[in-house]
Coordinates of C-alpha atoms in Angstrom, one line a residue:
M1 CA 17.7 10.7 -3.2
F2 CA 14.7 10.2 -5.5
E3 CA 14.1 12.5 -8.4
M4 CA 11.1 14.6 -7.6
R5 CA 8.6 13.8 -10.2
R6 CA 5.1 12.3 -10.7
P7 CA 5.0 8.7 -9.3
G8 CA 4.1 5.9 -11.5
A9 CA 1.9 4.5 -8.7
V10 CA 1.4 4.8 -5.0
L11 CA 1.4 1.5 -3.1
F12 CA -0.3 1.5 0.3
D13 CA 0.1 -1.0 3.2
R14 CA -3.4 -2.0 4.4
D15 CA -3.5 -2.4 8.2
G16 CA -2.4 0.6 10.1
T17 CA -2.1 2.7 7.0
L18 CA -5.4 2.6 5.0
I19 CA -7.5 1.1 7.7
R20 CA -7.3 0.7 11.5
D21 CA -5.1 -2.3 12.5
V22 CA -7.3 -5.0 13.9
P23 CA -4.9 -8.0 14.3
Y24 CA -5.9 -11.0 12.1
N25 CA -9.3 -9.4 11.3
G26 CA -11.7 -11.6 9.3
D27 CA -14.8 -9.5 9.9
P28 CA -15.6 -6.8 7.3
N29 CA -17.8 -5.0 9.8
R30 CA -14.6 -4.1 11.8
V31 CA -13.0 -2.3 8.9
E32 CA -12.5 1.4 9.7
P33 CA -10.6 3.7 7.4
M34 CA -7.7 5.7 8.8
P35 CA -8.1 9.5 9.0
G36 CA -7.6 11.1 5.6
A37 CA -7.4 7.8 3.7
L38 CA -10.4 8.4 1.5
E39 CA -9.4 12.0 0.7
A40 CA -5.9 11.0 -0.1
L41 CA -7.0 8.3 -2.4
V42 CA -9.6 10.5 -4.1
R43 CA -6.9 13.1 -4.8
L44 CA -4.5 10.5 -6.3
R45 CA -7.3 9.1 -8.5
R46 CA -8.2 12.5 -9.7
A47 CA -4.6 13.1 -10.6
D48 CA -4.6 9.8 -12.6
V49 CA -2.0 8.2 -10.3
P50 CA -2.6 4.4 -9.9
V51 CA -3.2 3.2 -6.4
A52 CA -2.5 -0.3 -5.1
V53 CA -2.4 -2.2 -1.8
V54 CA 0.6 -4.3 -0.8
T55 CA -0.1 -6.2 2.4
N56 CA 1.2 -9.0 4.6
Q57 CA -1.7 -11.3 5.8
S58 CA 0.0 -14.0 7.8
G59 CA -3.3 -14.8 9.5
V60 CA -4.1 -17.0 6.5
A61 CA -0.9 -19.1 7.0
K62 CA -1.6 -19.3 10.7
G63 CA -5.2 -20.5 10.2
L64 CA -6.6 -17.5 12.0
V65 CA -8.3 -16.0 8.9
S66 CA -9.6 -18.0 6.0
P67 CA -8.9 -16.8 2.4
D68 CA -12.6 -16.1 2.0
E69 CA -12.7 -13.9 5.2
M70 CA -9.7 -12.0 3.9
D71 CA -11.4 -11.4 0.6
Q72 CA -14.5 -10.1 2.4
V73 CA -12.4 -7.7 4.4
N74 CA -10.6 -6.5 1.2
A75 CA -14.0 -6.1 -0.5
R76 CA -15.1 -3.9 2.4
V77 CA -12.0 -1.8 2.1
E78 CA -12.9 -1.1 -1.5
E79 CA -16.5 -0.3 -0.5
L80 CA -15.3 2.3 1.9
L81 CA -12.3 3.6 0.0
G82 CA -13.0 3.0 -3.6
P83 CA -11.4 0.5 -6.1
F84 CA -7.7 -0.1 -6.2
D85 CA -5.8 -0.7 -9.4
A86 CA -4.0 -3.7 -8.0
W87 CA -3.8 -5.8 -4.8
A88 CA -0.6 -7.7 -3.9
I89 CA -1.1 -9.9 -0.9
C90 CA 1.3 -12.2 0.9
V91 CA -0.5 -15.0 2.8
H92 CA 2.7 -16.6 4.2
D93 CA 4.2 -16.5 7.6
D94 CA 7.8 -15.4 8.5
A95 CA 9.0 -19.0 8.7
D96 CA 7.8 -19.8 5.1
G97 CA 10.8 -18.2 3.6
C98 CA 8.9 -16.6 0.7
T99 CA 10.1 -13.6 -1.4
C100 CA 6.9 -11.7 -1.1
R101 CA 6.4 -11.1 2.6
K102 CA 7.6 -7.6 3.6
P103 CA 10.4 -6.7 4.3
A104 CA 11.1 -8.7 1.1
P105 CA 10.4 -6.7 -2.1
G106 CA 8.1 -9.2 -3.8
L107 CA 4.8 -7.4 -3.2
V108 CA 6.2 -4.1 -4.4
I109 CA 7.6 -5.7 -7.5
R110 CA 4.4 -7.7 -8.2
A111 CA 2.2 -4.6 -7.8
A112 CA 4.4 -2.6 -10.1
A113 CA 4.3 -5.3 -12.7
V114 CA 0.5 -5.5 -12.6
L115 CA 0.4 -1.7 -13.1
D116 CA 3.0 -1.8 -15.9
V117 CA 5.3 0.6 -14.1
S118 CA 8.9 0.3 -12.7
P119 CA 9.2 -0.2 -8.9
R120 CA 11.6 2.8 -9.0
D121 CA 8.7 4.9 -10.1
C122 CA 6.5 3.8 -7.2
V123 CA 6.0 5.3 -3.8
V124 CA 5.4 2.9 -0.9
V125 CA 3.4 4.2 2.0
G126 CA 3.3 2.3 5.3
D127 CA 3.3 2.5 9.1
I128 CA 6.2 0.2 10.1
G129 CA 9.8 -0.5 9.2
R130 CA 9.0 -3.6 7.2
D131 CA 7.1 -1.4 4.7
M132 CA 10.1 0.9 4.3
E133 CA 12.5 -2.0 4.0
A134 CA 10.4 -3.5 1.2
A135 CA 10.4 -0.2 -0.6
R136 CA 14.2 0.1 -0.3
A137 CA 14.7 -3.5 -1.5
A138 CA 12.6 -2.9 -4.5
G139 CA 14.2 0.4 -5.3
A140 CA 11.0 2.3 -4.6
R141 CA 10.5 5.5 -2.6
G142 CA 9.2 4.9 0.9
I143 CA 7.2 7.2 3.1
L144 CA 6.5 6.2 6.7
V145 CA 3.3 7.4 8.4
P146 CA 3.8 6.5 12.0
T147 CA 1.1 5.3 14.4
E148 CA 1.2 4.3 18.0
V149 CA 2.7 0.9 17.1
T150 CA 5.6 2.4 15.1
R151 CA 8.9 2.0 16.9
P152 CA 11.1 5.1 17.4
E153 CA 14.0 3.4 15.6
E154 CA 11.7 2.7 12.6
I155 CA 11.0 6.5 12.5
D156 CA 14.6 7.3 12.8
Q157 CA 15.6 4.9 10.0
A158 CA 12.8 5.8 7.6
P159 CA 13.8 7.6 4.4
E160 CA 10.9 10.0 4.7
V161 CA 8.3 10.5 7.4
A162 CA 4.8 12.2 7.0
D163 CA 2.3 13.0 9.8
N164 CA -0.7 11.6 7.8
L165 CA -1.9 10.4 4.4
I166 CA -2.9 13.9 3.4
E167 CA 0.7 15.1 3.8
V168 CA 1.9 12.1 1.8
V169 CA -0.4 13.1 -1.1
D170 CA 0.6 16.8 -0.8
R171 CA 4.2 15.8 -1.0
V172 CA 4.0 13.3 -4.0
L173 CA 1.7 15.6 -6.0
T174 CA 3.6 18.8 -5.3
D175 CA 6.8 17.0 -6.2
A176 CA 5.3 16.3 -9.6
E177 CA 6.0 19.7 -11.1
D178 CA 6.4 18.6 -14.7
P179 CA 3.4 17.3 -16.6
V180 CA 3.5 13.8 -17.8
P181 CA 3.5 13.6 -21.6
A182 CA 0.3 12.2 -23.1
G183 CA 0.5 8.4 -23.3
A184 CA 3.4 8.2 -21.0
R185 CA 1.5 5.9 -18.6
I186 CA -0.6 3.1 -20.1
A187 CA -3.4 2.1 -17.8
A188 CA -3.8 -1.6 -17.1
P189 CA -7.6 -2.2 -17.4
W190 CA -7.1 -5.9 -17.0
A191 CA -5.6 -5.4 -13.5
R192 CA -9.1 -5.2 -11.9
A193 CA -10.1 -8.4 -13.6
M194 CA -7.3 -10.3 -12.0
G195 CA -8.8 -10.1 -8.5
W196 CA -6.6 -10.3 -5.4
S197 CA -3.1 -11.2 -6.4
R198 CA -2.0 -13.5 -3.6
W199 CA 0.6 -16.3 -3.5

């Protein structure tokens, strides 16, 4: 059970969580935010909670999406939803045996490192079991927001389930009853300059 306190960061899956899931999408014009995504992010930013994206993009490894197309889609996500403090992207396929592709913890660990917070102080928000498994493997708190593609067993096995992103933010900000001492979180202004963190 996680101690109920202000998160060091909230890490969002991209497809099916922040934006509608369009499989192997390389067209920025097809990017559509999920309901409540912008409001949820605005509230977290106003609360000075860092927000990041942790996303599997195997379409690059499969040759279905070019790195440039992926970058254009990510840029469109930021146009619609505002800037993120970090992006951690796995461009590998399942057979590549990497340590970053969810359900492995690599993306969560990398995003936390960029933001200079512990993975244990992060909340990972996603729509499928892989997201929750990655959170668990990294020692982070996981909150599942199911969609039509989420399997019943993934819901049953999730550590926490929320109906939507607004409920997620209600929960993580309400949990944070104690104010954070001044200077407790050091922002990482260089994170934006790093661009997309993919490997």
